[in-house]
Amino acid sequence: MTDLDIRSAGPEDTAAVEEVVEQSFGDQATSIIDVLALLRSFEDLRVELLAEDEDGVHGYVALSRAWLDARERLVDVLVLSPLGVRPERQGTGIGTALLAAAVEAAAEDGAPLVFLEGSPDFYAARGWDAASEHGLDRPSVRIPDQACRVVLLPAHEPWMTGRLVYPDVWWRRDLVGLRDPDLAAVEAAVDPG
């Protein structure tokens, strides 16, 4: 792999971001692009990072604002979504590099937690725990327990437990969790017993 640069995305990168999302997410791409635009307009999109080399942009990750509904108070947290890598570059370490850079950016921002929905195997191998292991509840039963992942950051405190609350824009586009038959297939793969 050539030298990969991870950098912040700006307005001039919109076309490249949309192209990576379209190639990575297929039928859901339009909804994801719409959500990203809304998050930007509400100033809830905290971090956008690109992975590029001399051949162009190959990956994208975003962190947006969400909340943890803890007993003491609402806590500002971050949700990592989407993470996309062009199909021809998947398996080359780009996604892993973007994840690490996003976690570093979240810690620098002072966030106590970063959540995501995703493959338990892929994310566990990169240091993401099941949220339930830390007293954290998934925002929907349509997210298999093991697919709701979290990274605890230095600003995390033990009392920060409770339910993850997504911003409304994710719900309006029905991008929280999965629906059958996809949900049933993932549940069977995650817990075949």
Short mmCIF file of C-alpha atoms in Angstrom, two decimals:
data_model
loop_
_atom_site.label_atom_id
_atom_site.label_comp_id
_atom_site.label_asym_id
_atom_site.label_seq_id
_atom_site.Cartn_x
_atom_site.Cartn_y
_atom_site.Cartn_z
CA MET A 1 0.00 0.00 0.00
CA THR A 2 1.24 3.50 -0.79
CA ASP A 3 1.51 6.15 1.91
CA LEU A 4 -1.95 6.79 3.30
CA ASP A 5 -2.87 10.21 4.62
CA ILE A 6 -5.75 10.62 7.08
CA ARG A 7 -6.99 14.20 7.10
CA SER A 8 -10.05 16.28 7.96
CA ALA A 9 -12.67 16.58 5.25
CA GLY A 10 -13.95 20.00 4.28
CA PRO A 11 -16.69 21.37 2.02
CA GLU A 12 -14.38 20.97 -0.98
CA ASP A 13 -14.39 17.19 -0.35
CA THR A 14 -18.16 16.68 -0.59
CA ALA A 15 -18.03 14.97 -4.00
CA ALA A 16 -15.29 12.56 -2.86
CA VAL A 17 -17.18 11.78 0.37
CA GLU A 18 -20.39 11.08 -1.55
CA GLU A 19 -18.57 8.85 -4.02
CA VAL A 20 -17.03 6.74 -1.23
CA VAL A 21 -20.43 6.49 0.53
CA GLU A 22 -22.15 5.49 -2.73
CA GLN A 23 -19.60 2.78 -3.44
CA SER A 24 -19.59 1.53 0.16
CA PHE A 25 -23.31 1.52 0.99
CA GLY A 26 -25.21 0.86 -2.24
CA ASP A 27 -28.97 1.22 -1.72
CA GLN A 28 -28.56 3.07 1.60
CA ALA A 29 -26.11 5.65 0.21
CA THR A 30 -28.69 8.32 -0.61
CA SER A 31 -30.16 8.19 2.89
CA ILE A 32 -26.70 8.31 4.47
CA ILE A 33 -25.69 11.29 2.32
CA ASP A 34 -28.93 13.06 3.33
CA VAL A 35 -28.26 12.38 7.02
CA LEU A 36 -24.71 13.72 6.72
CA ALA A 37 -26.04 16.94 5.13
CA LEU A 38 -28.59 17.36 7.92
CA LEU A 39 -26.01 16.68 10.63
CA ARG A 40 -23.74 19.31 9.07
CA SER A 41 -26.58 21.85 8.94
CA PHE A 42 -27.41 21.24 12.63
CA GLU A 43 -23.69 21.41 13.50
CA ASP A 44 -23.96 17.89 14.97
CA LEU A 45 -21.30 16.43 12.70
CA ARG A 46 -18.20 16.76 14.89
CA VAL A 47 -15.48 15.01 12.87
CA GLU A 48 -15.14 13.99 9.23
CA LEU A 49 -11.97 12.23 8.13
CA LEU A 50 -10.74 11.05 4.74
CA ALA A 51 -8.14 8.44 3.86
CA GLU A 52 -6.26 9.25 0.69
CA ASP A 53 -3.07 8.58 -1.20
CA GLU A 54 -1.72 9.79 -4.52
CA ASP A 55 -4.48 7.81 -6.27
CA GLY A 56 -7.29 9.68 -4.51
CA VAL A 57 -9.73 9.34 -1.63
CA HIS A 58 -10.42 5.74 -0.62
CA GLY A 59 -12.19 5.97 2.73
CA TYR A 60 -14.34 8.17 4.92
CA VAL A 61 -15.50 8.20 8.55
CA ALA A 62 -17.70 10.58 10.51
CA LEU A 63 -18.41 11.21 14.18
CA SER A 64 -21.68 12.87 15.11
CA ARG A 65 -23.23 14.07 18.32
CA ALA A 66 -25.53 11.82 20.32
CA TRP A 67 -26.40 11.45 23.99
CA LEU A 68 -26.14 8.96 26.78
CA ASP A 69 -29.28 9.00 28.94
CA ALA A 70 -27.54 8.45 32.27
CA ARG A 71 -29.29 8.60 35.64
CA GLU A 72 -27.40 11.73 36.69
CA ARG A 73 -27.84 13.69 33.44
CA LEU A 74 -27.64 13.57 29.67
CA VAL A 75 -24.05 13.13 28.53
CA ASP A 76 -22.80 14.28 25.13
CA VAL A 77 -21.23 11.30 23.35
CA LEU A 78 -20.27 10.53 19.76
CA VAL A 79 -21.52 8.00 17.24
CA LEU A 80 -19.18 6.73 14.55
CA SER A 81 -21.15 6.41 11.32
CA PRO A 82 -20.60 5.97 8.52
CA LEU A 83 -17.29 4.22 8.01
CA GLY A 84 -16.83 3.48 4.33
CA VAL A 85 -13.97 2.21 2.20
CA ARG A 86 -14.10 1.78 -1.56
CA PRO A 87 -14.74 -1.93 -2.25
CA GLU A 88 -11.51 -2.41 -4.21
CA ARG A 89 -9.50 -1.07 -1.24
CA GLN A 90 -11.24 -3.01 1.53
CA GLY A 91 -8.97 -5.35 3.46
CA THR A 92 -5.93 -3.09 3.05
CA GLY A 93 -6.05 -1.44 6.50
CA ILE A 94 -7.82 1.76 5.48
CA GLY A 95 -10.86 1.11 7.69
CA THR A 96 -8.62 0.26 10.65
CA ALA A 97 -6.59 3.45 10.12
CA LEU A 98 -9.77 5.55 9.93
CA LEU A 99 -11.13 3.94 13.12
CA ALA A 100 -7.95 4.71 15.03
CA ALA A 101 -7.88 8.30 13.78
CA ALA A 102 -11.56 8.78 14.69
CA VAL A 103 -11.01 7.48 18.23
CA GLU A 104 -8.02 9.78 18.63
CA ALA A 105 -10.05 12.77 17.37
CA ALA A 106 -12.91 11.91 19.76
CA ALA A 107 -10.53 11.74 22.72
CA GLU A 108 -8.98 15.08 21.73
CA ASP A 109 -12.53 16.52 21.55
CA GLY A 110 -13.12 15.42 25.16
CA ALA A 111 -15.83 12.86 24.39
CA PRO A 112 -16.22 10.18 27.06
CA LEU A 113 -17.59 7.48 24.73
CA VAL A 114 -17.85 6.62 21.05
CA PHE A 115 -20.56 4.20 19.90
CA LEU A 116 -21.20 2.43 16.62
CA GLU A 117 -23.35 -0.28 15.07
CA GLY A 118 -21.30 -2.90 13.33
CA SER A 119 -19.73 -6.31 12.95
CA PRO A 120 -18.77 -7.71 16.36
CA ASP A 121 -15.80 -9.58 14.90
CA PHE A 122 -14.36 -6.65 12.93
CA TYR A 123 -14.75 -4.07 15.68
CA ALA A 124 -13.83 -6.31 18.64
CA ALA A 125 -10.51 -7.06 16.94
CA ARG A 126 -9.90 -3.28 16.88
CA GLY A 127 -10.64 -2.61 20.56
CA TRP A 128 -14.39 -1.94 20.48
CA ASP A 129 -16.36 -3.65 23.27
CA ALA A 130 -20.01 -4.66 23.32
CA ALA A 131 -21.76 -1.66 24.91
CA SER A 132 -23.68 -3.94 27.26
CA GLU A 133 -20.38 -4.99 28.89
CA HIS A 134 -20.19 -1.46 30.33
CA GLY A 135 -23.82 -0.96 31.41
CA LEU A 136 -24.68 0.81 28.17
CA ASP A 137 -27.96 0.11 26.39
CA ARG A 138 -28.49 0.07 22.63
CA PRO A 139 -30.95 2.63 21.27
CA SER A 140 -33.08 0.01 19.51
CA VAL A 141 -33.85 -3.69 19.87
CA ARG A 142 -33.20 -3.87 16.12
CA ILE A 143 -29.49 -3.61 16.90
CA PRO A 144 -28.21 -7.02 18.04
CA ASP A 145 -26.60 -6.67 21.46
CA GLN A 146 -23.14 -7.65 20.21
CA ALA A 147 -23.39 -5.21 17.27
CA CYS A 148 -23.75 -2.14 19.52
CA ARG A 149 -20.07 -1.40 20.16
CA VAL A 150 -18.30 1.25 22.25
CA VAL A 151 -14.89 2.64 23.07
CA LEU A 152 -14.44 4.24 26.48
CA LEU A 153 -12.21 7.30 26.34
CA PRO A 154 -10.20 9.09 29.07
CA ALA A 155 -13.12 11.45 29.85
CA HIS A 156 -15.39 8.50 30.71
CA GLU A 157 -16.52 8.21 34.34
CA PRO A 158 -18.01 5.11 36.02
CA TRP A 159 -21.47 6.72 36.52
CA MET A 160 -21.83 7.15 32.74
CA THR A 161 -24.17 4.25 32.07
CA GLY A 162 -27.57 4.21 30.41
CA ARG A 163 -29.13 4.23 26.97
CA LEU A 164 -27.61 5.66 23.81
CA VAL A 165 -29.92 8.23 22.20
CA TYR A 166 -29.46 8.97 18.51
CA PRO A 167 -30.34 12.33 16.95
CA ASP A 168 -33.70 12.39 15.21
CA VAL A 169 -32.19 12.46 11.70
CA TRP A 170 -31.06 8.82 11.96
CA TRP A 171 -34.58 7.72 12.92
CA ARG A 172 -36.28 9.77 10.18
CA ARG A 173 -34.24 7.91 7.55
CA ASP A 174 -34.78 4.54 9.30
CA LEU A 175 -31.02 4.04 9.62
CA VAL A 176 -31.01 2.78 13.21
CA GLY A 177 -30.47 -0.96 13.39
CA LEU A 178 -31.73 -3.42 10.82
CA ARG A 179 -35.08 -4.72 9.64
CA ASP A 180 -36.01 -8.29 8.76
CA PRO A 181 -34.89 -10.29 6.88
CA ASP A 182 -31.46 -8.66 7.37
CA LEU A 183 -31.92 -8.45 11.15
CA ALA A 184 -32.79 -12.15 11.44
CA ALA A 185 -29.76 -13.12 9.34
CA VAL A 186 -27.38 -11.01 11.46
CA GLU A 187 -28.87 -12.32 14.72
CA ALA A 188 -28.41 -15.90 13.50
CA ALA A 189 -24.79 -15.19 12.53
CA VAL A 190 -23.96 -13.44 15.81
CA ASP A 191 -25.71 -15.98 18.04
CA PRO A 192 -26.14 -19.24 16.10
CA GLY A 193 -27.29 -21.09 19.27
#
